[in-house]
Amino acid sequence: MAALAYTGGKREINYYFSVRSAKALALGAVLLLTACHAASRRYRGGDTCEYLLSSGRFLGEKVWQPHSCMMHKYKNSEAKNCLIDKRVVFIGDSRIRQLFYSFIKLINPQVKEEGVKHGNIPFEDKSASIKVDFLWYPEVNGSMRQRIKSWAEGSVAKPHIIVVGAATWSIKIHNGSNEALAQYKINITSIAPLLEKLAISSDVYWVLQDPVYEDMLSESRKMITNEKIDAYNEAAVRILNSSSRNSKAKVKVFSVSKLIAQETIMKSADGLHLPESSRDTNAMILMNVYCNKIMKPIDGSCCQPQPPLTLIQKIAFCFFTLSIFGYLIISLIHRNNYRKNKSCTDLESGEEKKPAISTPNVSTLEMLLHCFCKLGLIMTYFYLCDRANLFMKENKFYTHSSFFIPIVYILVLGVFYTENTKETKVLNREQTDEWKGWMQLVILVYHISGASTFLPVYMHIRVLVAAYLFQTGYGHFSYFWIKGDFGVYRVCQVLFRLNFLVVVLCIVMDRPYQFYYFVPLVTVWFMIIYATLAVWPQIVQKKANGSCLWHFGLLLKLICLLTCIYFLSYSQDAFEKIFSFWPLSKCFELNGNVYEWWFRWKLDRYVVFHGMLFAFIYLALQKHQMISEGKGDPLFSNRVSNVLLFISIVSFLTYSVWASSCKNKTECNELHPSVSVVQILAFILIRNIPGYVRSVYSSFFAWFGKISLELFICQYHIWLAADTKGILVLIPGYPMFNVLVSTFIFVCVAHEISQITNDLAQIVVPKDNLTLLKRLLCIAGFFSGLHFFSAMQDQSRH
């Protein structure tokens, strides 16, 4: 009864909520969110610099997250490159001096805070011609005004960055009197126009006063209350905003320090000065505000302008626009033809006439335009998410709960949707789809949670990536070995399905092919498998059944392949020479070299070979009936099955213990290519030796497994952000709800792209050899044109 109720309930849900209705809901959500974000940026402003300077929250205890944008963590070399030949000046009291020291430590971490407390402190980095000065002006008074005036109106060289702030000394010296506040307002009013004048050519920041921890203040500072500080801050903001109202230049108010201090001031040593971690955060914010627009880091979206459209992106936009109009025109024509040919009663015979059938060419064209129409709309969403400054982005922040709790939820869902398999062979289609599905879901959680910082998780995810490549070796070897089909059609179909989405994204998102490293990796390994088996002599199962010598011939091929892999993995020069030849260099270079490609290839260099070898051994055992694959039967005899199952479990756990005790990524990555196969084979045996386990699969995981490639690629831009470095924020302020909504849209888009790819594969890669040859010539022409426009684009950039 329970099973009947479950089946009936599932049918009812599917009737009201299908994949099609889910996609319609996702489309509605995208349109609504796009309109809301566009309206918000139109009426509230979308300047991420203002957000960076004024708002944010702590992730954990130390990581500061600005509102709506990502903050880059600058290294010393990056800070120097940004500030080369620049002069920076900090003007103010001891709090500004603290900020000064944190700032110069970003340039030179060896600097010690040994300067005169109540005096000027110079700093210079001669290697990069950087000058950073602290000028002691603890009060906003005539002396400070005179210094600022010398830059604004005099012939003295103006600093590139000016950071000003002071108030606590005025409160302390004058015992918090109202007269001191009134004089402070007068002084700031006289200084504000000068600051505005400086802001035309320099970056000027006014630092608001941080709150104090009143219970910890010494007796000589008890008059510095948060109420007085708020009054001084309010006066400064009102006067500076009033001064800049009719001016193009604007003094930037650095108010975010107040928010940081509110969370951390209780850790202060004296109740007045911020702890070191907090002032370091303020210095990093300053560096982001000034340097992001210069350095343009991938993982720093704050203060970065929207990149201009490239020539290739403009051509792609025109192509998709024409496809949409073309599809609408053809649809209207077909609708009119349908109305004219609508079935009607023949007056003479009384029979119903059938409407005229559309010609195949027209239906193919309509299908092609329909696919490009949908793809154009989807690519618009991709561009809006990760290139236009429309949707928000945030940094990742890893906690154990953010990774392991979603994994538990996914596991429960996967077990809940357990069904019987149609066949019970080892690694049957339903099982491999299930395997791909749960691995992809785990990898997605790993990416969005930022779990790469936790080494044990990183090493287990490396095994999952290796398992994908293992399946590549197993699946393609099995196909070629059993079918013996080495035709061009098969190769083109596989290459098209693997690479179509990535090629489109390279065009639309202005990224190199190697950026989507997994697809080039799988593509190259597929070609290696094909070349290994297709070259003379072609050895397939049908031929090998006639003589055992052919099996030794195949093993000899595999040994030659292993030798080549070993040689290339330890000869970086030889590897780079192969892939530095044009046109391979256009596909495999990243940042001007192929090192990244060599590193990625080397990381899992043996696992595809292991997959091919496993397929050969398994198929040989299957051919000689040495394994039992009946429903409910163990794979081997009971004794052998129990021994292998015990060894597999021990091996599986041993690898996990080793991965958890690994000291660093470099050491782990060196051993990973040789040992990852242990856990992969252990999992396969655990999953397949017991007959009852082999006879069931999770339809939930298998559904995701069928679109695993699209999920892996799409996550780069419409689930994560800033090319996977951050998280896309569609609904700010509600992290969990945001993840649910963005995930729902992301999965719907990936499924739709999978269907588009399958439809286009049937059109672009026909079975007829002559037609296929013509299509290949067209594709070659397309890539030639793409290369030509890419060269023009590079030339214009230089």
XYZ file of C-alpha atoms in Angstrom, residues 53-54 93 95-96 140 164-171 180-182 184-185 188-189 205-212 224-242 251-262 272 274:
62
model
C 33.012 51.800 1.935
C 29.736 51.803 3.820
C 45.361 60.932 14.980
C 43.663 55.679 14.926
C 44.692 56.873 11.463
C 40.576 69.248 12.489
C 41.883 61.892 6.586
C 40.114 61.554 9.894
C 40.136 63.041 13.395
C 37.777 63.867 16.288
C 38.640 61.987 19.491
C 41.377 64.469 20.456
C 38.937 67.359 20.125
C 36.524 65.544 22.441
C 34.278 72.060 20.661
C 31.674 70.342 18.477
C 30.578 73.710 17.068
C 34.688 71.173 14.680
C 31.768 71.916 12.336
C 35.297 70.915 8.597
C 33.184 73.412 6.645
C 38.722 59.426 1.892
C 37.280 60.853 5.092
C 37.389 58.191 7.828
C 34.498 58.387 10.274
C 35.246 57.807 13.943
C 34.931 54.274 15.267
C 32.876 53.613 18.400
C 34.724 53.046 21.670
C 35.028 60.110 24.696
C 31.602 58.543 24.606
C 29.825 56.891 21.684
C 27.159 59.583 21.872
C 29.801 62.300 21.274
C 31.426 60.267 18.484
C 28.061 59.877 16.731
C 27.517 63.648 16.918
C 30.919 64.373 15.349
C 30.358 61.746 12.626
C 26.932 63.141 11.819
C 28.377 66.640 11.444
C 31.180 65.412 9.155
C 28.818 63.437 6.887
C 26.309 66.300 6.632
C 28.943 68.919 5.766
C 30.872 66.751 3.297
C 27.715 65.629 1.495
C 26.477 69.220 1.337
C 35.128 62.994 -1.012
C 34.507 59.332 -0.224
C 33.229 58.770 3.287
C 34.898 55.709 4.836
C 32.108 54.664 7.175
C 32.502 50.890 7.025
C 35.120 51.039 9.760
C 32.309 51.851 12.233
C 30.526 48.586 11.395
C 33.725 46.604 11.775
C 34.500 48.295 15.083
C 31.025 47.601 16.483
C 39.832 53.194 21.939
C 40.894 48.692 17.142
